Amino acid sequence: QDKYAVFGNPIKQSRSPVIHAAFARQCGEAMQYRAVRVDTDKFARAADRFFAGGGRGLNVTVPFKQDAFRYAGRLSERARRAGAVNTLKLAEDGVVEGDNTDGIGLVRDMVANLGWVVQGQRVLIVGAGGAVRGVLEPLLRERPRELLVVNRTAEKAAQLAAEFADLGSIEGGGIELIGERQFDLVINASSAGLSGEMPALPSTLLTERSCCYDMIYGAEPTPFMRWAAHHAAWAVADGLGMLVEQAAQSFYIWRGQRPETRPVIHQVRQVMA
Ligand code: ATR
C-alpha cells in the first residue's frame, strides 16, 4: 500500500484520515493515510524519514506549512505566492514537490458546491494571517470586481494587498476601510471565532444578496455565521466544505483521480454533529 500522512501539532483533531480513507474507498485506491504528531522543531527530519521509508505524499497542517514551503524541492506558483505548502508529493525524479490546495478548496466549495459567484463580485476578506495568504491567488484568479482585505492589524492586510496587486484589484488595511461600502461575498478568515469572538464589523456591509463564508467550522454555527444570519445575509456557510475540497485536490495531485466530495462532506458533518 502506498503511504501517505498528515503532519501537524496538535493532530488529534485532524479529520484528514477519515476524509482520505473515504476518497480511497470511493476511487478504489490502495493507500494508507495516517495522522502524525511531529515535534515543532523536527519537521524536516520527520519528513526526510517519511519519504526515505517509502512515503509518497504528505499533507501539512498547523504549525508546519512554512516549514513545508522551505522543505519542498520544487514549488507550484500557488505555493510560492502563498509562502506556505499544505501538500507534498514525491515526484518521479525523486524531488519533493510542494503545492497549496487551500485556495482551490475554498473556491471549489463556494462556486461548485454552494453555487456562489466570485467573478465580477465585490468581495471582503476579514483577517490577514496565513490562511488568507494561502487563498488569495486562486481567489483573484476568479476575477472578483474588487477584493478588500481588512484586519485588526491594518499593516498586515496592506502588505498582503501590495504582494498580490499584480493579480487583480485588491486593497488592504484596517476595518475602518469598510466604511459605508457593501459586499456580495464576505469571507471570514480571522481566528477570532475560535475563542468565540468576532471582529467588530459594521452590519451595513451586508445586502440581502450577500453570501457569508467562515473558513472555520464546527458542530455549532460560528460567531461570524450567527452574526451574518442575524443580519439577514442571503446565504451562510462554514469551512467544512473547504476542508474536504482541499483534501480532494491533494488526493488528485497524488493519485490523479478526483473523488466525489459531496458524500464525504456529508459524512464528516454527521460525525461532527
Ligand atoms: P491563520 O493561519 O488562521 O490565518 P494567523 O496567521 O495567526 O492564523 O492569523 C490569525 C488572524 O486572525 C489574523 O488576521 C488576526 O488578526 P491580527 O493580524 O490583528 O492578529 C486575526 N484575529 C485573531 N484574533 C482576533 C480577534 N479577537 N479579533 C480580530 N481579529 C483576530
Short mmCIF file of C-alpha atoms and ligand atoms in Angstrom, two decimals:
data_model
loop_
_atom_site.label_atom_id
_atom_site.label_comp_id
_atom_site.label_asym_id
_atom_site.label_seq_id
_atom_site.Cartn_x
_atom_site.Cartn_y
_atom_site.Cartn_z
CA GLN A 1 0.00 0.00 0.00
CA ASP A 2 1.24 3.49 -0.82
CA LYS A 3 1.93 5.53 2.27
CA TYR A 4 0.55 9.00 2.93
CA ALA A 5 0.24 11.05 6.11
CA VAL A 6 -0.64 14.41 7.59
CA PHE A 7 1.93 16.10 9.83
CA GLY A 8 0.75 18.56 12.44
CA ASN A 9 0.94 19.54 16.09
CA PRO A 10 -1.56 19.10 17.61
CA ILE A 11 -3.00 16.44 15.29
CA LYS A 12 -5.68 14.62 17.30
CA GLN A 13 -8.42 16.86 15.91
CA SER A 14 -7.48 16.18 12.29
CA ARG A 15 -10.30 14.95 10.04
CA SER A 16 -7.90 14.24 7.17
CA PRO A 17 -7.50 10.47 7.78
CA VAL A 18 -11.28 9.98 7.66
CA ILE A 19 -11.59 12.10 4.52
CA HIS A 20 -8.76 10.37 2.66
CA ALA A 21 -9.95 6.93 3.69
CA ALA A 22 -13.33 7.80 2.18
CA PHE A 23 -11.69 9.06 -1.04
CA ALA A 24 -9.52 5.95 -1.32
CA ARG A 25 -12.51 3.66 -0.86
CA GLN A 26 -14.53 5.58 -3.41
CA CYS A 27 -11.77 5.55 -6.03
CA GLY A 28 -10.59 2.02 -5.32
CA GLU A 29 -7.06 3.18 -4.47
CA ALA A 30 -4.93 1.02 -2.19
CA MET A 31 -3.36 3.55 0.14
CA GLN A 32 -2.70 4.13 3.77
CA TYR A 33 -3.09 7.59 5.35
CA ARG A 34 -2.01 8.36 8.91
CA ALA A 35 -2.08 11.38 11.20
CA VAL A 36 1.34 12.03 12.73
CA ARG A 37 2.16 14.43 15.56
CA VAL A 38 5.56 15.95 14.86
CA ASP A 39 7.64 17.92 17.37
CA THR A 40 7.58 21.58 16.40
CA ASP A 41 11.31 21.80 15.64
CA LYS A 42 11.58 18.44 13.83
CA PHE A 43 9.54 18.84 10.66
CA ALA A 44 12.39 18.37 8.16
CA ARG A 45 13.76 15.34 9.97
CA ALA A 46 10.36 13.69 10.19
CA ALA A 47 9.67 14.41 6.51
CA ASP A 48 13.08 13.02 5.48
CA ARG A 49 12.36 9.85 7.40
CA PHE A 50 8.86 9.55 5.96
CA PHE A 51 9.99 9.82 2.33
CA ALA A 52 13.06 7.63 2.91
CA GLY A 53 10.71 4.99 4.35
CA GLY A 54 8.59 4.80 1.22
CA GLY A 55 6.16 7.67 1.88
CA ARG A 56 4.59 9.05 -1.31
CA GLY A 57 2.89 12.21 -0.12
CA LEU A 58 2.19 14.41 2.89
CA ASN A 59 -0.42 16.87 3.98
CA VAL A 60 0.90 19.52 6.28
CA THR A 61 -1.12 21.48 8.80
CA VAL A 62 -0.54 23.91 11.66
CA PRO A 63 2.22 24.90 12.51
CA PHE A 64 4.29 23.38 9.66
CA LYS A 65 3.04 24.97 6.42
CA GLN A 66 6.03 27.33 6.26
CA ASP A 67 8.47 24.52 7.14
CA ALA A 68 6.97 22.51 4.28
CA PHE A 69 7.40 25.51 1.99
CA ARG A 70 11.11 25.55 2.80
CA TYR A 71 11.35 21.77 2.60
CA ALA A 72 9.93 21.42 -0.92
CA GLY A 73 12.48 20.99 -3.70
CA ARG A 74 10.03 22.40 -6.25
CA LEU A 75 7.06 24.70 -5.71
CA SER A 76 3.87 25.37 -7.64
CA GLU A 77 3.18 29.00 -8.48
CA ARG A 78 0.29 28.95 -5.98
CA ALA A 79 2.52 27.67 -3.20
CA ARG A 80 5.21 30.24 -3.99
CA ARG A 81 2.61 33.00 -3.74
CA ALA A 82 1.15 31.58 -0.56
CA GLY A 83 4.55 31.20 1.10
CA ALA A 84 3.06 28.04 2.54
CA VAL A 85 2.68 24.41 1.49
CA ASN A 86 -0.05 22.00 2.61
CA THR A 87 0.67 19.21 0.12
CA LEU A 88 3.98 17.47 -0.58
CA LYS A 89 4.45 14.82 -3.26
CA LEU A 90 7.42 12.69 -4.07
CA ALA A 91 7.81 13.18 -7.84
CA GLU A 92 9.10 10.59 -10.32
CA ASP A 93 12.52 12.23 -10.40
CA GLY A 94 12.85 11.98 -6.61
CA VAL A 95 12.20 15.68 -5.95
CA VAL A 96 9.63 16.55 -3.29
CA GLU A 97 7.12 18.96 -4.82
CA GLY A 98 5.17 21.48 -2.73
CA ASP A 99 1.70 22.80 -3.51
CA ASN A 100 -1.01 24.66 -1.65
CA THR A 101 -4.57 23.43 -2.18
CA ASP A 102 -6.34 25.63 0.40
CA GLY A 103 -7.36 28.36 -2.04
CA ILE A 104 -8.67 25.94 -4.64
CA GLY A 105 -10.55 24.20 -1.85
CA LEU A 106 -12.21 27.45 -0.82
CA VAL A 107 -13.10 28.46 -4.37
CA ARG A 108 -14.49 24.99 -5.26
CA ASP A 109 -16.63 24.91 -2.16
CA MET A 110 -18.09 28.36 -2.77
CA VAL A 111 -18.52 28.09 -6.53
CA ALA A 112 -19.13 24.39 -7.27
CA ASN A 113 -20.78 23.20 -4.05
CA LEU A 114 -22.62 26.27 -2.82
CA GLY A 115 -23.27 27.82 -6.22
CA TRP A 116 -21.99 31.24 -5.17
CA VAL A 117 -20.39 33.64 -7.62
CA VAL A 118 -16.99 35.25 -7.20
CA GLN A 119 -16.43 36.58 -10.70
CA GLY A 120 -17.43 40.21 -11.02
CA GLN A 121 -18.48 40.44 -7.37
CA ARG A 122 -17.42 42.71 -4.51
CA VAL A 123 -15.51 40.52 -2.09
CA LEU A 124 -14.45 41.26 1.50
CA ILE A 125 -11.97 39.14 3.44
CA VAL A 126 -11.62 39.60 7.19
CA GLY A 127 -8.20 38.61 8.52
CA ALA A 128 -4.67 38.73 7.12
CA GLY A 129 -2.88 35.71 8.54
CA GLY A 130 -1.52 32.58 6.90
CA ALA A 131 -4.98 31.37 5.97
CA VAL A 132 -5.60 34.46 3.84
CA ARG A 133 -2.18 34.42 2.20
CA GLY A 134 -2.92 30.81 1.23
CA VAL A 135 -6.13 31.59 -0.66
CA LEU A 136 -5.54 34.95 -2.35
CA GLU A 137 -4.06 33.65 -5.61
CA PRO A 138 -6.91 31.24 -6.51
CA LEU A 139 -9.46 33.81 -5.34
CA LEU A 140 -8.03 36.59 -7.51
CA ARG A 141 -7.93 34.18 -10.48
CA GLU A 142 -11.74 34.12 -10.26
CA ARG A 143 -11.67 37.81 -11.19
CA PRO A 144 -13.76 39.49 -8.49
CA ARG A 145 -14.69 43.11 -9.31
CA GLU A 146 -12.95 44.21 -6.11
CA LEU A 147 -11.28 42.45 -3.22
CA LEU A 148 -10.85 44.24 0.10
CA VAL A 149 -8.80 42.61 2.86
CA VAL A 150 -9.33 44.08 6.33
CA ASN A 151 -7.59 43.11 9.53
CA ARG A 152 -7.32 44.11 13.19
CA THR A 153 -3.64 44.84 12.45
CA ALA A 154 -4.03 47.06 9.39
CA GLU A 155 -0.43 46.81 8.15
CA LYS A 156 -0.66 43.06 7.62
CA ALA A 157 -3.64 43.48 5.29
CA ALA A 158 -1.95 46.35 3.44
CA GLN A 159 1.15 44.23 2.99
CA LEU A 160 -0.84 41.32 1.53
CA ALA A 161 -2.63 43.63 -0.88
CA ALA A 162 0.70 45.00 -2.08
CA GLU A 163 2.10 41.50 -2.62
CA PHE A 164 -0.86 40.31 -4.70
CA ALA A 165 -1.66 43.56 -6.53
CA ASP A 166 -0.34 42.23 -9.86
CA LEU A 167 -3.09 39.57 -9.89
CA GLY A 168 -6.11 41.87 -9.72
CA SER A 169 -7.97 44.61 -7.94
CA ILE A 170 -7.04 44.23 -4.27
CA GLU A 171 -6.80 46.67 -1.35
CA GLY A 172 -5.96 46.07 2.26
CA GLY A 173 -5.98 47.87 5.58
CA GLY A 174 -7.89 48.30 8.83
CA ILE A 175 -11.56 47.50 9.40
CA GLU A 176 -12.38 51.20 9.04
CA LEU A 177 -11.75 50.84 5.28
CA ILE A 178 -15.15 49.14 5.05
CA GLY A 179 -16.86 52.45 5.83
CA GLU A 180 -20.24 52.51 4.07
CA ARG A 181 -19.22 50.00 1.40
CA GLN A 182 -21.29 46.90 0.67
CA PHE A 183 -20.13 43.43 -0.38
CA ASP A 184 -21.63 40.49 -2.25
CA LEU A 185 -19.31 37.94 -0.69
CA VAL A 186 -17.77 38.13 2.80
CA ILE A 187 -15.14 35.61 3.86
CA ASN A 188 -14.08 35.41 7.48
CA ALA A 189 -10.51 34.21 7.90
CA SER A 190 -9.79 35.72 11.29
CA SER A 191 -9.25 33.18 14.02
CA ALA A 192 -11.33 35.26 16.46
CA GLY A 193 -14.17 32.74 16.20
CA LEU A 194 -12.01 30.03 17.76
CA SER A 195 -12.28 31.91 21.05
CA GLY A 196 -15.95 32.74 20.48
CA GLU A 197 -15.21 36.30 19.37
CA MET A 198 -15.79 38.15 16.19
CA PRO A 199 -14.15 41.22 14.66
CA ALA A 200 -16.28 44.37 15.01
CA LEU A 201 -17.82 44.57 11.52
CA PRO A 202 -20.48 47.12 10.56
CA SER A 203 -23.66 45.26 9.56
CA THR A 204 -24.20 47.89 6.84
CA LEU A 205 -21.69 45.96 4.69
CA LEU A 206 -24.30 43.25 4.05
CA THR A 207 -27.04 43.42 1.44
CA GLU A 208 -29.94 40.98 1.17
CA ARG A 209 -27.92 39.21 -1.55
CA SER A 210 -24.68 38.82 0.43
CA CYS A 211 -23.10 35.39 0.89
CA CYS A 212 -21.00 34.86 4.03
CA TYR A 213 -18.34 32.17 4.37
CA ASP A 214 -16.44 31.32 7.54
CA MET A 215 -13.21 29.38 6.99
CA ILE A 216 -13.63 27.95 10.49
CA TYR A 217 -16.06 25.08 11.03
CA GLY A 218 -17.54 23.30 13.98
CA ALA A 219 -20.53 21.38 15.25
CA GLU A 220 -22.26 24.71 16.02
CA PRO A 221 -22.58 27.82 13.84
CA THR A 222 -19.57 30.10 14.40
CA PRO A 223 -19.91 33.64 15.83
CA PHE A 224 -19.42 35.07 12.32
CA MET A 225 -22.14 32.80 10.91
CA ARG A 226 -24.52 33.83 13.68
CA TRP A 227 -23.75 37.49 13.00
CA ALA A 228 -24.40 37.02 9.27
CA ALA A 229 -27.65 35.15 9.84
CA HIS A 230 -28.78 37.72 12.39
CA HIS A 231 -28.27 40.47 9.82
CA ALA A 232 -30.20 38.50 7.20
CA ALA A 233 -27.40 37.54 4.83
CA TRP A 234 -28.65 35.62 1.79
CA ALA A 235 -26.51 32.54 2.47
CA VAL A 236 -24.14 31.43 5.21
CA ALA A 237 -21.62 28.58 5.26
CA ASP A 238 -18.77 27.27 7.35
CA GLY A 239 -15.41 25.93 6.18
CA LEU A 240 -16.08 22.20 6.29
CA GLY A 241 -16.55 22.03 2.54
CA MET A 242 -13.25 23.85 2.05
CA LEU A 243 -11.55 21.26 4.24
CA VAL A 244 -12.88 18.40 2.13
CA GLU A 245 -12.18 20.19 -1.17
CA GLN A 246 -8.56 20.98 -0.31
CA ALA A 247 -8.15 17.32 0.60
CA ALA A 248 -9.70 16.28 -2.72
CA GLN A 249 -7.20 18.44 -4.59
CA SER A 250 -4.32 16.86 -2.64
CA PHE A 251 -5.73 13.43 -3.49
CA TYR A 252 -5.83 14.42 -7.15
CA ILE A 253 -2.21 15.62 -7.03
CA TRP A 254 -1.13 12.27 -5.56
CA ARG A 255 -3.39 9.79 -7.33
CA GLY A 256 -4.61 11.58 -10.47
CA GLN A 257 -8.24 10.90 -9.57
CA ARG A 258 -10.93 13.36 -8.48
CA PRO A 259 -13.10 11.91 -5.73
CA GLU A 260 -16.69 12.98 -5.34
CA THR A 261 -16.75 15.37 -2.40
CA ARG A 262 -20.43 15.76 -1.58
CA PRO A 263 -20.92 12.43 0.19
CA VAL A 264 -17.70 12.98 2.14
CA ILE A 265 -18.71 16.48 3.28
CA HIS A 266 -21.98 14.93 4.40
CA GLN A 267 -20.20 12.11 6.21
CA VAL A 268 -17.82 14.42 8.10
CA ARG A 269 -20.71 16.72 9.03
CA GLN A 270 -22.56 13.81 10.56
CA VAL A 271 -19.56 12.64 12.57
CA MET A 272 -19.23 16.16 13.99
CA ALA A 273 -22.87 16.62 14.98
P1 ATR B 1 -4.30 31.66 10.36
O1 ATR B 1 -3.27 30.66 9.90
O2 ATR B 1 -5.60 31.05 10.81
O3 ATR B 1 -4.51 32.75 9.37
P2 ATR B 1 -2.84 33.56 11.92
O4 ATR B 1 -1.81 33.69 10.86
O5 ATR B 1 -2.43 33.52 13.35
O6 ATR B 1 -3.71 32.26 11.70
O7 ATR B 1 -3.89 34.75 11.69
C1 ATR B 1 -4.98 34.95 12.55
C2 ATR B 1 -5.86 36.07 12.01
O8 ATR B 1 -6.98 36.26 12.86
C3 ATR B 1 -5.15 37.42 11.95
O9 ATR B 1 -5.67 38.14 10.86
C4 ATR B 1 -5.56 38.03 13.30
O10 ATR B 1 -5.50 39.43 13.35
P3 ATR B 1 -4.11 40.18 13.71
O11 ATR B 1 -3.27 40.09 12.47
O12 ATR B 1 -4.51 41.54 14.05
O13 ATR B 1 -3.53 39.41 14.87
C5 ATR B 1 -6.99 37.58 13.37
N1 ATR B 1 -7.53 37.59 14.74
C6 ATR B 1 -7.24 36.73 15.74
N2 ATR B 1 -7.95 37.02 16.84
C7 ATR B 1 -8.72 38.11 16.54
C8 ATR B 1 -9.68 38.90 17.27
N3 ATR B 1 -10.01 38.61 18.54
N4 ATR B 1 -10.26 39.94 16.63
C9 ATR B 1 -9.95 40.22 15.34
N5 ATR B 1 -9.06 39.52 14.62
C10 ATR B 1 -8.45 38.48 15.20
#
